[in-house]
């Protein structure tokens, strides 16, 4: 709960208001590009495993079954869950900048190792470690972006950055086509080269992150107000911000406590219990739909539509582009129309369309092209919905526990929806029965509709509000 001891060492600061008033600038583009690359890398990873699953399964040193391919996806997601929890805790304790450097380095090394795996067991282990890096990235990066982007642009920026996952997916789809073309890369090495290239992209992002400062909001709530003031002054100079015409809103914060973890967790599930229920609902629904369907879509194309492995990426490409178009086109409405209306709409639209597509698939009405078109339309809405889930859990809780809150809801939702989903769908597809696969689609539809109803009932509308107004810092002193 907010601090109330007037006698505690404290500082009065206008840092939140100073950050929120800044004009959009090259500094913000640096934040978006250097940190947002996380979602591109995640999309690249997921697409590569999906698009290359057939080639990996038939590799001479792998010999994987459909269940093994599903296990690779689940190992990646399981690693992401544990990585989010561990690195999320460290992000709140040690700072944003340290952790978004460490987590990217973990990803970089593990994905290159995936390309050098010598058998199924080693590949499974490296996919797990790769996931830990990406999971840690989600906590560190979402927290940092929320704290550096002005409130008036937070919704659109957050949705587009999260949606950039699908730029990675599109790159992965195109890369898979090249990797599976024996005229370009020998069959035995194509999928390996794809993983290694992902590591090289991460290295470029690692260099860019050197120029991003620690979050002033984290510093001001962890006993370092002077350093926070110095960084904000530097940012203002970089963007050329004019002095404010009127006095800015200030808050008074305790400076004698460095860790709010225990107090924060109690607050999370008492004062913010309703928001916790909402976060779990939104994260679980989107994680199940994305991980279950996307990790295994290549298997659907090859098993039910007999699409050659080398052509799978061509079907995933429009699917990926539609997913990026959703947040890009709809994102601005989350700042203008509002969070609750838009989140409810996107979840409900995706859920209803998913149910219809499942029924059409079960009755053999769809072709490979028409099913891809259906998924492209569905995930135009679902992508905006999924991005809004990260936006919701990122801005709805006190600053001192923002990273661990993101990690907890990401981990819980992903554990329920992301680990179970690929295994379940891998088994359903392996059965060769369309009705069984339809049941999986209907389950995903039900989860999305439940999430839509939950948002409509209890979702907060945070558009345009300062993070400190949405959830007061635990260290704030209330007179």
CSV table of C-alpha atoms in Angstrom, one decimal:
chain,number,residue,atom,x,y,z
A,1,UNK,CA,0.0,0.0,0.0
A,2,UNK,CA,1.2,3.6,-0.4
A,3,UNK,CA,3.5,4.8,2.3
A,4,UNK,CA,2.0,7.1,4.9
A,5,UNK,CA,4.8,7.7,7.3
A,6,UNK,CA,5.4,11.5,7.0
A,7,UNK,CA,8.6,11.2,9.0
A,8,UNK,CA,10.2,8.8,6.5
A,9,UNK,CA,13.1,10.1,4.3
A,10,UNK,CA,11.3,11.4,1.2
A,11,UNK,CA,11.7,13.4,-2.0
A,12,UNK,CA,9.1,15.5,-3.9
A,13,UNK,CA,9.5,15.0,-7.7
A,14,UNK,CA,7.8,15.8,-10.9
A,15,UNK,CA,9.6,13.1,-12.9
A,16,UNK,CA,6.4,11.3,-14.1
A,17,UNK,CA,4.8,14.5,-15.3
A,18,UNK,CA,8.1,15.5,-17.0
A,19,UNK,CA,8.3,12.2,-18.9
A,20,UNK,CA,4.7,12.3,-19.9
A,21,UNK,CA,4.8,15.8,-21.3
A,22,UNK,CA,7.8,15.1,-23.7
A,23,UNK,CA,7.2,15.4,-27.4
A,24,UNK,CA,7.7,12.3,-29.5
A,25,UNK,CA,11.3,12.3,-30.6
A,26,UNK,CA,14.3,10.3,-31.9
A,27,UNK,CA,14.8,9.2,-28.3
A,28,UNK,CA,11.5,7.4,-28.2
A,29,UNK,CA,12.2,5.9,-31.6
A,30,UNK,CA,15.4,4.5,-30.1
A,31,UNK,CA,13.4,3.0,-27.2
A,32,UNK,CA,10.9,1.5,-29.6
A,33,UNK,CA,13.5,0.0,-32.0
A,34,UNK,CA,16.1,-1.2,-29.4
A,35,UNK,CA,13.6,-2.7,-27.0
A,36,UNK,CA,10.8,-3.6,-29.3
A,37,UNK,CA,13.1,-6.0,-31.2
A,38,UNK,CA,12.2,-8.5,-28.5
A,39,UNK,CA,8.8,-9.2,-30.1
A,40,UNK,CA,10.4,-9.5,-33.5
A,41,UNK,CA,12.8,-12.1,-32.2
A,42,UNK,CA,10.0,-14.0,-30.4
A,43,UNK,CA,8.0,-14.1,-33.6
A,44,UNK,CA,11.1,-15.2,-35.5
A,45,UNK,CA,11.6,-18.0,-33.1
A,46,UNK,CA,8.0,-19.3,-33.0
A,47,UNK,CA,7.7,-19.1,-36.8
A,48,UNK,CA,10.9,-20.9,-37.4
A,49,UNK,CA,9.9,-23.8,-35.2
A,50,UNK,CA,6.5,-23.9,-36.8
A,51,UNK,CA,7.6,-23.5,-40.4
A,52,UNK,CA,10.7,-25.6,-40.1
A,53,UNK,CA,9.0,-28.3,-37.9
A,54,UNK,CA,8.6,-30.7,-40.9
A,55,UNK,CA,12.3,-30.2,-41.9
A,56,UNK,CA,13.5,-30.6,-38.3
A,57,UNK,CA,11.4,-33.7,-37.8
A,58,UNK,CA,12.9,-35.3,-40.9
A,59,UNK,CA,16.5,-34.3,-40.2
A,60,UNK,CA,18.7,-37.4,-40.1
A,61,UNK,CA,19.8,-36.7,-36.5
A,62,UNK,CA,16.4,-35.8,-35.2
A,63,UNK,CA,13.6,-38.2,-36.4
A,64,UNK,CA,10.8,-36.3,-34.6
A,65,UNK,CA,7.1,-37.2,-34.2
A,66,UNK,CA,4.3,-34.7,-34.2
A,67,UNK,CA,4.3,-34.9,-30.4
A,68,UNK,CA,8.0,-34.2,-30.4
A,69,UNK,CA,7.5,-31.1,-32.4
A,70,UNK,CA,4.8,-30.0,-30.0
A,71,UNK,CA,7.2,-30.7,-27.1
A,72,UNK,CA,9.8,-28.3,-28.7
A,73,UNK,CA,7.1,-25.6,-28.6
A,74,UNK,CA,6.1,-26.4,-25.1
A,75,UNK,CA,9.8,-26.4,-23.9
A,76,UNK,CA,10.3,-22.9,-25.3
A,77,UNK,CA,7.1,-21.7,-23.6
A,78,UNK,CA,8.0,-23.4,-20.3
A,79,UNK,CA,11.3,-21.7,-20.4
A,80,UNK,CA,9.6,-18.4,-21.0
A,81,UNK,CA,7.4,-18.9,-18.0
A,82,UNK,CA,10.3,-19.6,-15.6
A,83,UNK,CA,12.4,-16.9,-17.2
A,84,UNK,CA,9.7,-14.3,-16.8
A,85,UNK,CA,9.3,-15.1,-13.1
A,86,UNK,CA,13.0,-15.2,-12.3
A,87,UNK,CA,14.1,-12.2,-14.4
A,88,UNK,CA,11.0,-10.3,-13.6
A,89,UNK,CA,11.8,-10.4,-9.9
A,90,UNK,CA,15.4,-9.3,-10.7
A,91,UNK,CA,14.1,-6.5,-12.9
A,92,UNK,CA,12.2,-4.9,-10.0
A,93,UNK,CA,15.1,-5.5,-7.6
A,94,UNK,CA,18.1,-4.6,-9.8
A,95,UNK,CA,16.7,-2.3,-12.4
A,96,UNK,CA,15.4,-2.3,-16.0
A,97,UNK,CA,18.7,-1.7,-17.9
A,98,UNK,CA,20.7,-4.5,-16.3
A,99,UNK,CA,18.1,-7.0,-17.0
A,100,UNK,CA,17.2,-6.1,-20.5
A,101,UNK,CA,20.9,-6.6,-21.3
A,102,UNK,CA,21.2,-9.9,-19.5
A,103,UNK,CA,18.0,-11.4,-20.9
A,104,UNK,CA,18.9,-10.6,-24.5
A,105,UNK,CA,22.4,-12.1,-24.0
A,106,UNK,CA,20.8,-15.3,-22.7
A,107,UNK,CA,18.5,-15.5,-25.7
A,108,UNK,CA,21.4,-14.7,-28.1
A,109,UNK,CA,23.6,-17.5,-26.9
A,110,UNK,CA,20.8,-20.1,-26.5
A,111,UNK,CA,19.3,-19.6,-30.0
A,112,UNK,CA,22.7,-20.0,-31.6
A,113,UNK,CA,23.2,-23.1,-29.6
A,114,UNK,CA,19.8,-24.4,-30.9
A,115,UNK,CA,21.2,-24.2,-34.4
A,116,UNK,CA,24.2,-26.3,-33.2
A,117,UNK,CA,22.1,-29.0,-31.4
A,118,UNK,CA,23.2,-32.6,-32.0
A,119,UNK,CA,20.0,-34.5,-31.1
A,120,UNK,CA,16.5,-34.0,-29.9
A,121,UNK,CA,17.4,-33.8,-26.3
A,122,UNK,CA,20.0,-31.1,-26.8
A,123,UNK,CA,17.6,-29.1,-29.0
A,124,UNK,CA,14.9,-29.4,-26.4
A,125,UNK,CA,17.2,-28.1,-23.7
A,126,UNK,CA,18.4,-25.2,-25.9
A,127,UNK,CA,14.8,-24.3,-26.8
A,128,UNK,CA,14.0,-24.2,-23.1
A,129,UNK,CA,16.9,-21.8,-22.3
A,130,UNK,CA,16.0,-19.6,-25.3
A,131,UNK,CA,12.6,-19.3,-23.8
A,132,UNK,CA,13.9,-18.2,-20.5
A,133,UNK,CA,15.7,-15.3,-22.2
A,134,UNK,CA,12.5,-14.3,-24.1
A,135,UNK,CA,10.3,-14.6,-21.0
A,136,UNK,CA,12.7,-12.4,-19.0
A,137,UNK,CA,12.6,-9.9,-21.9
A,138,UNK,CA,8.9,-9.6,-21.7
A,139,UNK,CA,9.0,-8.5,-18.1
A,140,UNK,CA,12.0,-6.1,-18.4
A,141,UNK,CA,11.0,-4.6,-21.7
A,142,UNK,CA,7.3,-4.1,-21.1
A,143,UNK,CA,8.1,-2.3,-17.8
A,144,UNK,CA,10.7,-0.1,-19.4
A,145,UNK,CA,8.6,0.9,-22.4
A,146,UNK,CA,5.6,1.8,-20.2
A,147,UNK,CA,7.8,4.0,-18.0
A,148,UNK,CA,9.5,5.9,-20.8
A,149,UNK,CA,6.7,6.5,-23.3
A,150,UNK,CA,4.4,9.5,-22.8
A,151,UNK,CA,0.9,8.6,-21.4
A,152,UNK,CA,-1.0,10.0,-24.5
A,153,UNK,CA,0.9,7.6,-26.8
A,154,UNK,CA,1.2,4.6,-24.5
A,155,UNK,CA,-1.6,2.5,-25.8
A,156,UNK,CA,-0.8,2.8,-29.5
A,157,UNK,CA,2.9,2.4,-29.0
A,158,UNK,CA,2.5,-0.6,-26.7
A,159,UNK,CA,0.2,-2.4,-29.2
A,160,UNK,CA,2.4,-1.7,-32.2
A,161,UNK,CA,5.5,-2.9,-30.4
A,162,UNK,CA,3.8,-6.1,-29.2
A,163,UNK,CA,2.4,-6.5,-32.7
A,164,UNK,CA,5.8,-6.3,-34.2
A,165,UNK,CA,6.1,-9.9,-33.1
A,166,UNK,CA,4.5,-10.5,-36.5
A,167,UNK,CA,7.2,-8.7,-38.4
A,168,UNK,CA,9.5,-11.4,-36.9
A,169,UNK,CA,7.0,-14.0,-37.9
A,170,UNK,CA,6.9,-12.7,-41.5
A,171,UNK,CA,10.7,-12.7,-41.6
A,172,UNK,CA,10.7,-16.2,-40.1
A,173,UNK,CA,8.3,-17.4,-42.8
A,174,UNK,CA,10.4,-15.9,-45.6
A,175,UNK,CA,13.5,-17.2,-44.0
A,176,UNK,CA,12.0,-20.7,-43.7
A,177,UNK,CA,11.3,-20.7,-47.4
A,178,UNK,CA,14.9,-19.9,-48.1
A,179,UNK,CA,16.2,-22.3,-45.5
A,180,UNK,CA,14.2,-25.2,-47.0
A,181,UNK,CA,15.3,-24.5,-50.5
A,182,UNK,CA,18.2,-26.9,-51.2
A,183,UNK,CA,19.4,-24.6,-54.0
A,184,UNK,CA,20.2,-22.0,-51.3
A,185,UNK,CA,21.1,-24.1,-48.2
A,186,UNK,CA,21.7,-27.9,-48.0
A,187,UNK,CA,18.7,-29.6,-46.4
A,188,UNK,CA,20.6,-30.7,-43.3
A,189,UNK,CA,21.7,-27.2,-42.5
A,190,UNK,CA,18.9,-24.9,-43.5
A,191,UNK,CA,17.0,-25.0,-40.2
A,192,UNK,CA,20.2,-24.7,-38.2
A,193,UNK,CA,21.2,-21.5,-40.2
A,194,UNK,CA,17.8,-20.0,-39.4
A,195,UNK,CA,18.3,-20.2,-35.6
A,196,UNK,CA,21.9,-18.8,-35.8
A,197,UNK,CA,20.7,-15.8,-37.9
A,198,UNK,CA,18.2,-15.0,-35.0
A,199,UNK,CA,21.2,-14.8,-32.7
A,200,UNK,CA,23.0,-12.3,-35.0
A,201,UNK,CA,19.9,-10.1,-35.1
A,202,UNK,CA,19.9,-10.1,-31.3
A,203,UNK,CA,23.5,-9.0,-31.2
A,204,UNK,CA,22.6,-5.8,-33.2
A,205,UNK,CA,19.9,-5.0,-30.7
A,206,UNK,CA,22.3,-5.5,-27.9
A,207,UNK,CA,24.5,-2.8,-29.3
A,208,UNK,CA,21.6,-0.4,-29.6
A,209,UNK,CA,20.5,-0.9,-26.0
A,210,UNK,CA,23.7,0.6,-24.7
A,211,UNK,CA,22.2,4.0,-25.5
A,212,UNK,CA,19.0,3.5,-23.5
A,213,UNK,CA,19.2,4.9,-19.9
A,214,UNK,CA,17.8,3.3,-16.7
A,215,UNK,CA,14.2,4.0,-16.1
A,216,UNK,CA,13.9,7.3,-14.0
A,217,UNK,CA,10.7,6.0,-12.6
A,218,UNK,CA,12.5,2.9,-11.2
A,219,UNK,CA,15.3,5.0,-9.8
A,220,UNK,CA,12.9,7.5,-8.1
A,221,UNK,CA,11.2,4.6,-6.2
A,222,UNK,CA,14.4,2.8,-5.3
A,223,UNK,CA,16.2,5.5,-3.3
A,224,UNK,CA,18.1,7.1,-6.2
A,225,UNK,CA,16.1,10.4,-6.9
A,226,UNK,CA,19.2,12.4,-7.8
A,227,UNK,CA,20.2,9.9,-10.5
A,228,UNK,CA,16.6,9.9,-11.8
A,229,UNK,CA,16.6,13.7,-12.0
A,230,UNK,CA,19.9,13.6,-13.9
A,231,UNK,CA,18.6,11.1,-16.5
A,232,UNK,CA,15.3,13.0,-17.0
A,233,UNK,CA,17.3,16.2,-17.5
A,234,UNK,CA,19.4,14.5,-20.1
A,235,UNK,CA,16.4,13.1,-21.9
A,236,UNK,CA,14.8,16.6,-22.0
A,237,UNK,CA,18.0,18.0,-23.5
A,238,UNK,CA,18.1,15.2,-26.1
A,239,UNK,CA,14.5,15.9,-27.2
A,240,UNK,CA,14.7,19.7,-26.9
A,241,UNK,CA,11.8,20.0,-24.6
A,242,UNK,CA,10.8,23.6,-23.7
A,243,UNK,CA,10.3,24.5,-20.1
A,244,UNK,CA,6.7,23.9,-18.9
A,245,UNK,CA,4.4,26.9,-19.0
A,246,UNK,CA,2.8,26.0,-15.7
A,247,UNK,CA,4.0,24.1,-12.7
A,248,UNK,CA,3.9,20.3,-13.1
A,249,UNK,CA,2.2,17.8,-10.9
A,250,UNK,CA,4.5,16.4,-8.2
A,251,UNK,CA,4.4,13.3,-6.0
A,252,UNK,CA,6.3,12.7,-2.7
A,253,UNK,CA,8.1,9.4,-2.4
A,254,UNK,CA,9.9,7.5,0.3
A,255,UNK,CA,13.6,7.0,-0.4
A,256,UNK,CA,14.6,4.7,2.4
A,257,UNK,CA,13.3,1.4,1.0
A,258,UNK,CA,15.0,-0.4,-1.9
A,259,UNK,CA,12.7,-3.4,-2.2
A,260,UNK,CA,8.9,-3.5,-2.1
A,261,UNK,CA,8.6,-7.2,-3.2
A,262,UNK,CA,6.8,-8.7,-0.2
A,263,UNK,CA,4.5,-5.7,0.4
A,264,UNK,CA,3.9,-5.5,-3.3
A,265,UNK,CA,2.8,-9.1,-3.7
A,266,UNK,CA,0.3,-8.7,-0.8
A,267,UNK,CA,-1.1,-5.6,-2.5
A,268,UNK,CA,-1.3,-7.3,-5.8
A,269,UNK,CA,-3.7,-9.9,-4.6
A,270,UNK,CA,-5.7,-7.7,-2.1
A,271,UNK,CA,-6.1,-4.1,-3.3
A,272,UNK,CA,-5.7,-5.1,-6.9
A,273,UNK,CA,-7.4,-8.5,-6.8
A,274,UNK,CA,-10.0,-7.6,-9.5
A,275,UNK,CA,-7.3,-6.4,-11.9
A,276,UNK,CA,-5.4,-9.7,-11.2
A,277,UNK,CA,-8.4,-11.7,-12.2
A,278,UNK,CA,-8.6,-9.6,-15.4
A,279,UNK,CA,-4.9,-10.1,-16.2
A,280,UNK,CA,-5.1,-13.8,-15.8
A,281,UNK,CA,-8.2,-14.1,-18.0
A,282,UNK,CA,-6.7,-11.9,-20.8
A,283,UNK,CA,-3.3,-13.5,-20.8
A,284,UNK,CA,-4.5,-17.1,-20.6
A,285,UNK,CA,-6.9,-16.7,-23.5
A,286,UNK,CA,-4.4,-15.1,-25.9
A,287,UNK,CA,-1.6,-17.4,-24.9
A,288,UNK,CA,-3.6,-20.6,-25.6
A,289,UNK,CA,-4.8,-19.4,-29.0
A,290,UNK,CA,-1.5,-18.1,-30.2
A,291,UNK,CA,0.8,-20.9,-28.9
A,292,UNK,CA,-1.6,-23.7,-29.7
A,293,UNK,CA,-2.6,-22.6,-33.2
A,294,UNK,CA,0.6,-21.0,-34.5
A,295,UNK,CA,3.1,-23.6,-33.1
A,296,UNK,CA,1.2,-26.3,-34.9
A,297,UNK,CA,-0.2,-24.7,-38.1
A,298,UNK,CA,2.6,-26.1,-40.2
A,299,UNK,CA,1.4,-29.6,-39.1
A,300,UNK,CA,-2.2,-28.8,-40.1
A,301,UNK,CA,-1.0,-27.6,-43.6
A,302,UNK,CA,1.2,-30.6,-44.2
A,303,UNK,CA,-1.1,-33.3,-42.7
A,304,UNK,CA,-4.6,-32.2,-43.8
A,305,UNK,CA,-3.8,-30.1,-46.9
A,306,UNK,CA,-0.6,-31.9,-48.0
A,307,UNK,CA,1.3,-28.6,-48.4
A,308,UNK,CA,5.0,-29.4,-49.1
A,309,UNK,CA,7.3,-28.4,-46.2
A,310,UNK,CA,9.2,-26.0,-48.4
A,311,UNK,CA,5.9,-24.0,-49.1
A,312,UNK,CA,4.7,-23.7,-45.6
A,313,UNK,CA,6.3,-20.3,-45.1
A,314,UNK,CA,4.3,-18.9,-48.0
A,315,UNK,CA,1.1,-19.6,-46.1
A,316,UNK,CA,2.3,-18.3,-42.8
A,317,UNK,CA,3.5,-15.0,-44.4
A,318,UNK,CA,0.0,-13.5,-45.0
A,319,UNK,CA,-1.1,-14.8,-41.7
A,320,UNK,CA,1.8,-12.9,-40.1
A,321,UNK,CA,1.2,-9.7,-42.0
A,322,UNK,CA,-2.5,-9.7,-41.0
A,323,UNK,CA,-1.4,-10.0,-37.4
A,324,UNK,CA,0.8,-6.9,-37.5
A,325,UNK,CA,-1.9,-5.0,-39.4
A,326,UNK,CA,-4.3,-5.5,-36.5
A,327,UNK,CA,-2.4,-3.5,-33.8
A,328,UNK,CA,-1.2,-1.0,-36.4
A,329,UNK,CA,-4.7,-0.1,-37.6
A,330,UNK,CA,-6.7,-0.6,-34.4
A,331,UNK,CA,-4.0,0.5,-31.9
A,332,UNK,CA,-4.8,4.2,-32.0
A,333,UNK,CA,-8.5,3.5,-31.0
A,334,UNK,CA,-7.2,2.1,-27.7
A,335,UNK,CA,-6.1,5.7,-26.8
A,336,UNK,CA,-9.2,7.4,-28.3
A,337,UNK,CA,-12.2,5.2,-27.9
A,338,UNK,CA,-10.7,3.6,-24.8
A,339,UNK,CA,-9.3,0.4,-23.4
A,340,UNK,CA,-12.5,-1.4,-22.2
A,341,UNK,CA,-14.5,-1.0,-25.4
A,342,UNK,CA,-11.6,-2.0,-27.7
A,343,UNK,CA,-10.3,-4.9,-25.6
A,344,UNK,CA,-13.8,-6.3,-25.3
A,345,UNK,CA,-14.5,-5.9,-29.1
A,346,UNK,CA,-11.2,-7.5,-30.3
A,347,UNK,CA,-11.4,-10.5,-27.9
A,348,UNK,CA,-15.1,-11.1,-28.8
A,349,UNK,CA,-14.6,-10.8,-32.6
A,350,UNK,CA,-11.6,-13.2,-32.5
A,351,UNK,CA,-13.5,-15.7,-30.4
A,352,UNK,CA,-16.6,-15.8,-32.6
A,353,UNK,CA,-14.7,-16.0,-35.8
A,354,UNK,CA,-12.5,-18.8,-34.4
A,355,UNK,CA,-15.6,-20.9,-33.6
A,356,UNK,CA,-16.9,-20.5,-37.1
A,357,UNK,CA,-13.6,-21.4,-38.7
A,358,UNK,CA,-13.3,-24.5,-36.5
A,359,UNK,CA,-16.7,-25.7,-37.7
A,360,UNK,CA,-15.8,-25.1,-41.4
A,361,UNK,CA,-12.6,-27.0,-41.0
A,362,UNK,CA,-14.3,-30.0,-39.4
A,363,UNK,CA,-16.7,-30.3,-42.3
A,364,UNK,CA,-13.8,-30.1,-44.9
A,365,UNK,CA,-15.1,-26.8,-46.4
A,366,UNK,CA,-11.8,-25.0,-46.3
A,367,UNK,CA,-8.7,-25.3,-48.4
A,368,UNK,CA,-5.2,-24.5,-47.4
A,369,UNK,CA,-5.6,-21.0,-48.9
A,370,UNK,CA,-9.1,-20.3,-47.5
A,371,UNK,CA,-8.1,-21.5,-44.0
A,372,UNK,CA,-5.0,-19.2,-44.1
A,373,UNK,CA,-7.3,-16.3,-45.2
A,374,UNK,CA,-9.7,-17.1,-42.3
A,375,UNK,CA,-6.8,-17.1,-39.8
A,376,UNK,CA,-5.5,-13.9,-41.3
A,377,UNK,CA,-8.9,-12.2,-40.6
A,378,UNK,CA,-9.2,-13.8,-37.1
A,379,UNK,CA,-5.8,-12.8,-35.9
A,380,UNK,CA,-6.2,-9.3,-37.3
A,381,UNK,CA,-8.4,-8.9,-34.2
A,382,UNK,CA,-6.7,-11.4,-32.0
A,383,UNK,CA,-3.3,-9.8,-32.4
A,384,UNK,CA,-4.7,-6.4,-31.2
A,385,UNK,CA,-6.4,-8.3,-28.3
A,386,UNK,CA,-3.2,-10.1,-27.3
A,387,UNK,CA,-1.2,-6.9,-27.4
A,388,UNK,CA,-3.8,-5.2,-25.2
A,389,UNK,CA,-3.4,-8.0,-22.7
A,390,UNK,CA,0.3,-7.0,-22.2
A,391,UNK,CA,-0.7,-3.4,-22.2
A,392,UNK,CA,-3.3,-4.1,-19.4
A,393,UNK,CA,-1.0,-6.0,-17.1
A,394,UNK,CA,1.9,-3.5,-17.7
A,395,UNK,CA,0.0,-0.4,-16.7
A,396,UNK,CA,-2.4,-1.6,-14.0
A,397,UNK,CA,-0.1,-2.2,-11.1
A,398,UNK,CA,2.2,-0.1,-8.9
A,399,UNK,CA,5.6,0.8,-10.4
A,400,UNK,CA,7.7,-0.9,-7.7
A,401,UNK,CA,6.2,-4.3,-8.7
A,402,UNK,CA,5.5,-3.7,-12.4
A,403,UNK,CA,8.0,-6.2,-13.8
A,404,UNK,CA,7.1,-9.0,-11.4
A,405,UNK,CA,3.4,-8.3,-12.0
A,406,UNK,CA,3.9,-8.6,-15.8
A,407,UNK,CA,6.0,-11.8,-15.2
A,408,UNK,CA,3.3,-13.4,-12.9
A,409,UNK,CA,0.4,-12.8,-15.3
A,410,UNK,CA,2.5,-13.7,-18.4
A,411,UNK,CA,3.7,-16.9,-16.6
A,412,UNK,CA,0.4,-17.9,-15.3
A,413,UNK,CA,-1.5,-17.3,-18.5
A,414,UNK,CA,1.2,-18.8,-20.6
A,415,UNK,CA,1.6,-21.9,-18.3
A,416,UNK,CA,-2.2,-22.5,-18.6
A,417,UNK,CA,-2.6,-21.6,-22.3
A,418,UNK,CA,0.9,-21.8,-23.8
A,419,UNK,CA,2.4,-25.1,-22.5
A,420,UNK,CA,-0.8,-27.1,-22.6
A,421,UNK,CA,-1.9,-25.7,-26.0
A,422,UNK,CA,0.9,-27.0,-28.3
A,423,UNK,CA,0.9,-30.4,-26.6
A,424,UNK,CA,-2.9,-30.7,-26.9
A,425,UNK,CA,-3.0,-29.5,-30.5
A,426,UNK,CA,0.0,-31.7,-31.5
A,427,UNK,CA,-1.9,-34.7,-30.2
A,428,UNK,CA,-5.2,-33.6,-31.8
A,429,UNK,CA,-3.5,-33.1,-35.2
A,430,UNK,CA,-1.6,-36.4,-34.8
A,431,UNK,CA,-4.9,-38.2,-34.5
A,432,UNK,CA,-5.7,-37.2,-38.1
A,433,UNK,CA,-9.4,-36.5,-37.1
A,434,UNK,CA,-10.7,-33.1,-38.1
A,435,UNK,CA,-13.4,-33.2,-35.4
A,436,UNK,CA,-10.7,-33.5,-32.7
A,437,UNK,CA,-8.9,-30.5,-34.1
A,438,UNK,CA,-12.2,-28.6,-34.2
A,439,UNK,CA,-12.6,-29.2,-30.5
A,440,UNK,CA,-9.3,-27.5,-29.9
A,441,UNK,CA,-10.4,-24.5,-31.9
A,442,UNK,CA,-13.7,-24.3,-30.0
A,443,UNK,CA,-11.8,-24.4,-26.7
A,444,UNK,CA,-9.7,-21.4,-27.8
A,445,UNK,CA,-12.9,-19.6,-28.9
A,446,UNK,CA,-14.5,-20.1,-25.5
A,447,UNK,CA,-11.4,-18.7,-23.7
A,448,UNK,CA,-11.4,-15.6,-25.9
A,449,UNK,CA,-15.1,-15.0,-25.3
A,450,UNK,CA,-14.7,-15.4,-21.5
A,451,UNK,CA,-11.9,-12.9,-21.6
A,452,UNK,CA,-14.1,-10.5,-23.5
A,453,UNK,CA,-16.9,-10.7,-20.9
A,454,UNK,CA,-14.4,-10.3,-18.1
A,455,UNK,CA,-13.0,-7.1,-19.6
A,456,UNK,CA,-16.5,-5.7,-20.2
A,457,UNK,CA,-17.4,-6.3,-16.6
A,458,UNK,CA,-14.3,-5.1,-14.7
A,459,UNK,CA,-11.7,-3.7,-17.1
A,460,UNK,CA,-10.3,-0.3,-16.1
A,461,UNK,CA,-10.1,2.5,-18.7
A,462,UNK,CA,-6.5,3.8,-18.5
A,463,UNK,CA,-6.2,5.7,-21.7
A,464,UNK,CA,-4.2,8.9,-21.4
A,465,UNK,CA,-3.6,8.6,-17.7
A,466,UNK,CA,-0.3,8.7,-16.0
A,467,UNK,CA,0.9,5.4,-14.7
A,468,UNK,CA,1.0,6.9,-11.2
A,469,UNK,CA,-2.7,7.8,-11.5
A,470,UNK,CA,-3.7,4.4,-12.6
A,471,UNK,CA,-1.9,2.7,-9.7
A,472,UNK,CA,-0.2,4.8,-7.0
A,473,UNK,CA,3.4,3.9,-6.3
A,474,UNK,CA,3.9,1.9,-3.1
A,475,UNK,CA,6.5,4.4,-2.0
A,476,UNK,CA,4.2,7.4,-2.4
A,477,UNK,CA,3.6,9.3,0.9
A,478,UNK,CA,0.0,10.2,1.3
A,479,UNK,CA,-0.6,13.2,3.6
